[in-house]
Amino acid sequence: MSLAQRAIERLQAWPDLMAGPASCGTGRALRSVHDEIVHFHSARDVDLHLTDRAIRRFHHNLSGSSAIHLVPGSDWVTVHLDCEADVDLLLSLLSIALKAHQASPADRGPRLPGCNFHRVRVLPRDAVAGG
C-alpha cells in the first residue's frame, strides 16, 4: 500500500471530509463543506490547500521541511510523501487547513488558481541532499 493510500484511509475516518475527483483533473480529492482541501495526485505527491494566511503564518516552518514545496502566489503546498513521518505531517497540516478554511474568506487575496499540479517538480530527497 502506498503512503498516499495510507493517508487516504486515515483521512476517510475524519467526519468533515468527503472524497471525490480532484478539480484539476488528476487524482482524488478530499473536500470540506467549504473547499477542496487536498489532492492526491500520485502514490507520493499531494497538494494541500492551506490558504494564504496559513502559509504566511507557518512559512518559516514549511520552507524548512524537505517534504514541503511552496509555490509563490499559491494557496496550496505540495507534500512529497517519502516516509510515515511525512504522512503524519500531511495530517497535521490538513488539520490546520480545515481550520483555516473555516475562517472568513475575506483574507483570501488574488492567488494562482487551482492546486500546484504541474507547477512543482519534486526531486528525491537524496538528490536534494547531494547524495
mmCIF file with all atom_site columns, C-alpha atoms in Angstrom:
data_model
loop_
_atom_site.group_PDB
_atom_site.id
_atom_site.type_symbol
_atom_site.label_atom_id
_atom_site.label_alt_id
_atom_site.label_comp_id
_atom_site.label_asym_id
_atom_site.label_entity_id
_atom_site.label_seq_id
_atom_site.pdbx_PDB_ins_code
_atom_site.Cartn_x
_atom_site.Cartn_y
_atom_site.Cartn_z
_atom_site.occupancy
_atom_site.B_iso_or_equiv
_atom_site.pdbx_formal_charge
_atom_site.auth_seq_id
_atom_site.auth_comp_id
_atom_site.auth_asym_id
_atom_site.auth_atom_id
_atom_site.pdbx_PDB_model_num
ATOM 1   C CA . MET A 1 1   ? 0.000   0.000  0.000   1.00 0.00 ? 1   MET A CA 1
ATOM 2   C CA . SER A 1 2   ? 1.375   3.412  -0.956  1.00 0.00 ? 2   SER A CA 1
ATOM 3   C CA . LEU A 1 3   ? 1.861   6.231  1.527   1.00 0.00 ? 3   LEU A CA 1
ATOM 4   C CA . ALA A 1 4   ? -0.883  8.219  -0.206  1.00 0.00 ? 4   ALA A CA 1
ATOM 5   C CA . GLN A 1 5   ? -3.288  5.286  0.186   1.00 0.00 ? 5   GLN A CA 1
ATOM 6   C CA . ARG A 1 6   ? -2.412  5.074  3.890   1.00 0.00 ? 6   ARG A CA 1
ATOM 7   C CA . ALA A 1 7   ? -3.113  8.778  4.287   1.00 0.00 ? 7   ALA A CA 1
ATOM 8   C CA . ILE A 1 8   ? -6.445  8.489  2.438   1.00 0.00 ? 8   ILE A CA 1
ATOM 9   C CA . GLU A 1 9   ? -7.502  5.563  4.647   1.00 0.00 ? 9   GLU A CA 1
ATOM 10  C CA . ARG A 1 10  ? -6.719  7.552  7.788   1.00 0.00 ? 10  ARG A CA 1
ATOM 11  C CA . LEU A 1 11  ? -8.463  10.667 6.481   1.00 0.00 ? 11  LEU A CA 1
ATOM 12  C CA . GLN A 1 12  ? -11.632 8.856  5.432   1.00 0.00 ? 12  GLN A CA 1
ATOM 13  C CA . ALA A 1 13  ? -12.369 8.419  9.123   1.00 0.00 ? 13  ALA A CA 1
ATOM 14  C CA . TRP A 1 14  ? -12.451 12.216 9.590   1.00 0.00 ? 14  TRP A CA 1
ATOM 15  C CA . PRO A 1 15  ? -16.103 13.285 9.713   1.00 0.00 ? 15  PRO A CA 1
ATOM 16  C CA . ASP A 1 16  ? -15.671 16.648 7.926   1.00 0.00 ? 16  ASP A CA 1
ATOM 17  C CA . LEU A 1 17  ? -14.141 15.281 4.710   1.00 0.00 ? 17  LEU A CA 1
ATOM 18  C CA . MET A 1 18  ? -15.789 13.933 1.559   1.00 0.00 ? 18  MET A CA 1
ATOM 19  C CA . ALA A 1 19  ? -13.963 12.108 -1.264  1.00 0.00 ? 19  ALA A CA 1
ATOM 20  C CA . GLY A 1 20  ? -14.295 12.817 -4.990  1.00 0.00 ? 20  GLY A CA 1
ATOM 21  C CA . PRO A 1 21  ? -12.302 13.566 -8.121  1.00 0.00 ? 21  PRO A CA 1
ATOM 22  C CA . ALA A 1 22  ? -9.754  16.404 -7.967  1.00 0.00 ? 22  ALA A CA 1
ATOM 23  C CA . SER A 1 23  ? -10.922 19.565 -9.761  1.00 0.00 ? 23  SER A CA 1
ATOM 24  C CA . CYS A 1 24  ? -7.549  19.766 -11.565 1.00 0.00 ? 24  CYS A CA 1
ATOM 25  C CA . GLY A 1 25  ? -8.426  16.515 -13.320 1.00 0.00 ? 25  GLY A CA 1
ATOM 26  C CA . THR A 1 26  ? -5.683  14.358 -11.814 1.00 0.00 ? 26  THR A CA 1
ATOM 27  C CA . GLY A 1 27  ? -6.173  12.116 -8.801  1.00 0.00 ? 27  GLY A CA 1
ATOM 28  C CA . ARG A 1 28  ? -8.567  12.056 -5.874  1.00 0.00 ? 28  ARG A CA 1
ATOM 29  C CA . ALA A 1 29  ? -9.615  14.940 -3.693  1.00 0.00 ? 29  ALA A CA 1
ATOM 30  C CA . LEU A 1 30  ? -10.930 15.295 -0.196  1.00 0.00 ? 30  LEU A CA 1
ATOM 31  C CA . ARG A 1 31  ? -13.063 18.334 0.497   1.00 0.00 ? 31  ARG A CA 1
ATOM 32  C CA . SER A 1 32  ? -14.763 20.044 3.389   1.00 0.00 ? 32  SER A CA 1
ATOM 33  C CA . VAL A 1 33  ? -18.119 21.793 3.119   1.00 0.00 ? 33  VAL A CA 1
ATOM 34  C CA . HIS A 1 34  ? -16.171 24.962 2.199   1.00 0.00 ? 34  HIS A CA 1
ATOM 35  C CA . ASP A 1 35  ? -13.494 23.910 -0.321  1.00 0.00 ? 35  ASP A CA 1
ATOM 36  C CA . GLU A 1 36  ? -11.345 21.155 -1.746  1.00 0.00 ? 36  GLU A CA 1
ATOM 37  C CA . ILE A 1 37  ? -8.646  20.631 0.843   1.00 0.00 ? 37  ILE A CA 1
ATOM 38  C CA . VAL A 1 38  ? -6.297  18.002 -0.550  1.00 0.00 ? 38  VAL A CA 1
ATOM 39  C CA . HIS A 1 39  ? -5.482  16.425 -3.920  1.00 0.00 ? 39  HIS A CA 1
ATOM 40  C CA . PHE A 1 40  ? -3.725  13.057 -4.074  1.00 0.00 ? 40  PHE A CA 1
ATOM 41  C CA . HIS A 1 41  ? -2.007  13.197 -7.483  1.00 0.00 ? 41  HIS A CA 1
ATOM 42  C CA . SER A 1 42  ? 0.133   10.074 -7.194  1.00 0.00 ? 42  SER A CA 1
ATOM 43  C CA . ALA A 1 43  ? 1.323   7.494  -4.683  1.00 0.00 ? 43  ALA A CA 1
ATOM 44  C CA . ARG A 1 44  ? 3.661   10.148 -3.208  1.00 0.00 ? 44  ARG A CA 1
ATOM 45  C CA . ASP A 1 45  ? 2.632   13.638 -4.319  1.00 0.00 ? 45  ASP A CA 1
ATOM 46  C CA . VAL A 1 46  ? -0.144  15.530 -2.569  1.00 0.00 ? 46  VAL A CA 1
ATOM 47  C CA . ASP A 1 47  ? -1.319  19.126 -2.865  1.00 0.00 ? 47  ASP A CA 1
ATOM 48  C CA . LEU A 1 48  ? -2.823  20.671 0.257   1.00 0.00 ? 48  LEU A CA 1
ATOM 49  C CA . HIS A 1 49  ? -4.964  23.826 0.191   1.00 0.00 ? 49  HIS A CA 1
ATOM 50  C CA . LEU A 1 50  ? -3.722  25.771 3.225   1.00 0.00 ? 50  LEU A CA 1
ATOM 51  C CA . THR A 1 51  ? -4.779  29.375 2.377   1.00 0.00 ? 51  THR A CA 1
ATOM 52  C CA . ASP A 1 52  ? -2.518  32.397 2.068   1.00 0.00 ? 52  ASP A CA 1
ATOM 53  C CA . ARG A 1 53  ? -2.891  33.350 5.732   1.00 0.00 ? 53  ARG A CA 1
ATOM 54  C CA . ALA A 1 54  ? -1.882  29.885 6.995   1.00 0.00 ? 54  ALA A CA 1
ATOM 55  C CA . ILE A 1 55  ? 1.078   29.724 4.598   1.00 0.00 ? 55  ILE A CA 1
ATOM 56  C CA . ARG A 1 56  ? 2.292   33.147 5.756   1.00 0.00 ? 56  ARG A CA 1
ATOM 57  C CA . ARG A 1 57  ? 1.881   32.130 9.402   1.00 0.00 ? 57  ARG A CA 1
ATOM 58  C CA . PHE A 1 58  ? 3.865   28.905 9.047   1.00 0.00 ? 58  PHE A CA 1
ATOM 59  C CA . HIS A 1 59  ? 6.156   29.906 6.151   1.00 0.00 ? 59  HIS A CA 1
ATOM 60  C CA . HIS A 1 60  ? 9.387   29.538 8.100   1.00 0.00 ? 60  HIS A CA 1
ATOM 61  C CA . ASN A 1 61  ? 8.465   26.034 9.276   1.00 0.00 ? 61  ASN A CA 1
ATOM 62  C CA . LEU A 1 62  ? 7.106   24.946 5.898   1.00 0.00 ? 62  LEU A CA 1
ATOM 63  C CA . SER A 1 63  ? 10.101  26.175 3.930   1.00 0.00 ? 63  SER A CA 1
ATOM 64  C CA . GLY A 1 64  ? 12.446  24.310 6.284   1.00 0.00 ? 64  GLY A CA 1
ATOM 65  C CA . SER A 1 65  ? 10.907  20.915 5.506   1.00 0.00 ? 65  SER A CA 1
ATOM 66  C CA . SER A 1 66  ? 12.296  18.744 2.710   1.00 0.00 ? 66  SER A CA 1
ATOM 67  C CA . ALA A 1 67  ? 8.809   17.235 2.303   1.00 0.00 ? 67  ALA A CA 1
ATOM 68  C CA . ILE A 1 68  ? 7.107   20.588 1.595   1.00 0.00 ? 68  ILE A CA 1
ATOM 69  C CA . HIS A 1 69  ? 7.278   22.570 -1.648  1.00 0.00 ? 69  HIS A CA 1
ATOM 70  C CA . LEU A 1 70  ? 5.906   26.113 -1.818  1.00 0.00 ? 70  LEU A CA 1
ATOM 71  C CA . VAL A 1 71  ? 4.867   27.921 -4.994  1.00 0.00 ? 71  VAL A CA 1
ATOM 72  C CA . PRO A 1 72  ? 4.878   31.724 -4.733  1.00 0.00 ? 72  PRO A CA 1
ATOM 73  C CA . GLY A 1 73  ? 1.356   33.093 -5.142  1.00 0.00 ? 73  GLY A CA 1
ATOM 74  C CA . SER A 1 74  ? -0.364  29.769 -4.467  1.00 0.00 ? 74  SER A CA 1
ATOM 75  C CA . ASP A 1 75  ? -2.667  28.894 -1.563  1.00 0.00 ? 75  ASP A CA 1
ATOM 76  C CA . TRP A 1 76  ? -1.585  25.270 -1.968  1.00 0.00 ? 76  TRP A CA 1
ATOM 77  C CA . VAL A 1 77  ? 1.529   23.471 -0.750  1.00 0.00 ? 77  VAL A CA 1
ATOM 78  C CA . THR A 1 78  ? 2.865   20.262 -2.231  1.00 0.00 ? 78  THR A CA 1
ATOM 79  C CA . VAL A 1 79  ? 3.745   17.483 0.201   1.00 0.00 ? 79  VAL A CA 1
ATOM 80  C CA . HIS A 1 80  ? 6.008   14.692 -1.034  1.00 0.00 ? 80  HIS A CA 1
ATOM 81  C CA . LEU A 1 81  ? 5.424   11.500 0.925   1.00 0.00 ? 81  LEU A CA 1
ATOM 82  C CA . ASP A 1 82  ? 8.665   9.575  1.410   1.00 0.00 ? 82  ASP A CA 1
ATOM 83  C CA . CYS A 1 83  ? 8.003   8.031  4.838   1.00 0.00 ? 83  CYS A CA 1
ATOM 84  C CA . GLU A 1 84  ? 5.369   7.652  7.572   1.00 0.00 ? 84  GLU A CA 1
ATOM 85  C CA . ALA A 1 85  ? 6.536   10.893 9.197   1.00 0.00 ? 85  ALA A CA 1
ATOM 86  C CA . ASP A 1 86  ? 5.513   12.712 6.004   1.00 0.00 ? 86  ASP A CA 1
ATOM 87  C CA . VAL A 1 87  ? 2.016   11.192 6.290   1.00 0.00 ? 87  VAL A CA 1
ATOM 88  C CA . ASP A 1 88  ? 1.843   12.449 9.885   1.00 0.00 ? 88  ASP A CA 1
ATOM 89  C CA . LEU A 1 89  ? 2.992   15.885 8.693   1.00 0.00 ? 89  LEU A CA 1
ATOM 90  C CA . LEU A 1 90  ? 0.289   15.880 6.000   1.00 0.00 ? 90  LEU A CA 1
ATOM 91  C CA . LEU A 1 91  ? -2.418  15.023 8.541   1.00 0.00 ? 91  LEU A CA 1
ATOM 92  C CA . SER A 1 92  ? -1.232  17.771 10.902  1.00 0.00 ? 92  SER A CA 1
ATOM 93  C CA . LEU A 1 93  ? -1.209  20.316 8.084   1.00 0.00 ? 93  LEU A CA 1
ATOM 94  C CA . LEU A 1 94  ? -4.621  19.127 6.938   1.00 0.00 ? 94  LEU A CA 1
ATOM 95  C CA . SER A 1 95  ? -5.983  19.897 10.390  1.00 0.00 ? 95  SER A CA 1
ATOM 96  C CA . ILE A 1 96  ? -4.562  23.428 10.055  1.00 0.00 ? 96  ILE A CA 1
ATOM 97  C CA . ALA A 1 97  ? -6.084  23.702 6.558   1.00 0.00 ? 97  ALA A CA 1
ATOM 98  C CA . LEU A 1 98  ? -9.547  22.736 7.798   1.00 0.00 ? 98  LEU A CA 1
ATOM 99  C CA . LYS A 1 99  ? -9.380  25.389 10.488  1.00 0.00 ? 99  LYS A CA 1
ATOM 100 C CA . ALA A 1 100 ? -8.065  27.972 8.002   1.00 0.00 ? 100 ALA A CA 1
ATOM 101 C CA . HIS A 1 101 ? -10.959 27.293 5.631   1.00 0.00 ? 101 HIS A CA 1
ATOM 102 C CA . GLN A 1 102 ? -13.470 27.830 8.431   1.00 0.00 ? 102 GLN A CA 1
ATOM 103 C CA . ALA A 1 103 ? -12.149 31.390 8.848   1.00 0.00 ? 103 ALA A CA 1
ATOM 104 C CA . SER A 1 104 ? -13.505 34.265 6.830   1.00 0.00 ? 104 SER A CA 1
ATOM 105 C CA . PRO A 1 105 ? -12.777 34.043 3.092   1.00 0.00 ? 105 PRO A CA 1
ATOM 106 C CA . ALA A 1 106 ? -12.150 37.810 3.156   1.00 0.00 ? 106 ALA A CA 1
ATOM 107 C CA . ASP A 1 107 ? -8.433  37.239 3.864   1.00 0.00 ? 107 ASP A CA 1
ATOM 108 C CA . ARG A 1 108 ? -8.015  35.466 0.529   1.00 0.00 ? 108 ARG A CA 1
ATOM 109 C CA . GLY A 1 109 ? -6.352  37.858 -1.878  1.00 0.00 ? 109 GLY A CA 1
ATOM 110 C CA . PRO A 1 110 ? -5.544  37.324 -5.566  1.00 0.00 ? 110 PRO A CA 1
ATOM 111 C CA . ARG A 1 111 ? -3.746  33.993 -5.851  1.00 0.00 ? 111 ARG A CA 1
ATOM 112 C CA . LEU A 1 112 ? -2.859  31.458 -8.521  1.00 0.00 ? 112 LEU A CA 1
ATOM 113 C CA . PRO A 1 113 ? -5.935  29.428 -9.449  1.00 0.00 ? 113 PRO A CA 1
ATOM 114 C CA . GLY A 1 114 ? -6.017  25.723 -8.672  1.00 0.00 ? 114 GLY A CA 1
ATOM 115 C CA . CYS A 1 115 ? -3.556  23.416 -6.998  1.00 0.00 ? 115 CYS A CA 1
ATOM 116 C CA . ASN A 1 116 ? 0.180   23.134 -7.682  1.00 0.00 ? 116 ASN A CA 1
ATOM 117 C CA . PHE A 1 117 ? -0.053  20.132 -10.021 1.00 0.00 ? 117 PHE A CA 1
ATOM 118 C CA . HIS A 1 118 ? 2.359   20.779 -12.943 1.00 0.00 ? 118 HIS A CA 1
ATOM 119 C CA . ARG A 1 119 ? 3.897   23.747 -11.055 1.00 0.00 ? 119 ARG A CA 1
ATOM 120 C CA . VAL A 1 120 ? 6.158   21.659 -8.805  1.00 0.00 ? 120 VAL A CA 1
ATOM 121 C CA . ARG A 1 121 ? 8.817   19.140 -9.744  1.00 0.00 ? 121 ARG A CA 1
ATOM 122 C CA . VAL A 1 122 ? 9.666   17.049 -6.714  1.00 0.00 ? 122 VAL A CA 1
ATOM 123 C CA . LEU A 1 123 ? 13.185  15.628 -6.563  1.00 0.00 ? 123 LEU A CA 1
ATOM 124 C CA . PRO A 1 124 ? 14.042  12.628 -4.386  1.00 0.00 ? 124 PRO A CA 1
ATOM 125 C CA . ARG A 1 125 ? 15.481  13.714 -1.054  1.00 0.00 ? 125 ARG A CA 1
ATOM 126 C CA . ASP A 1 126 ? 18.843  12.059 -1.697  1.00 0.00 ? 126 ASP A CA 1
ATOM 127 C CA . ALA A 1 127 ? 19.198  14.122 -4.910  1.00 0.00 ? 127 ALA A CA 1
ATOM 128 C CA . VAL A 1 128 ? 18.399  17.306 -2.987  1.00 0.00 ? 128 VAL A CA 1
ATOM 129 C CA . ALA A 1 129 ? 20.918  16.427 -0.282  1.00 0.00 ? 129 ALA A CA 1
ATOM 130 C CA . GLY A 1 130 ? 23.617  15.829 -2.904  1.00 0.00 ? 130 GLY A CA 1
ATOM 131 C CA . GLY A 1 131 ? 23.686  12.068 -2.399  1.00 0.00 ? 131 GLY A CA 1
#
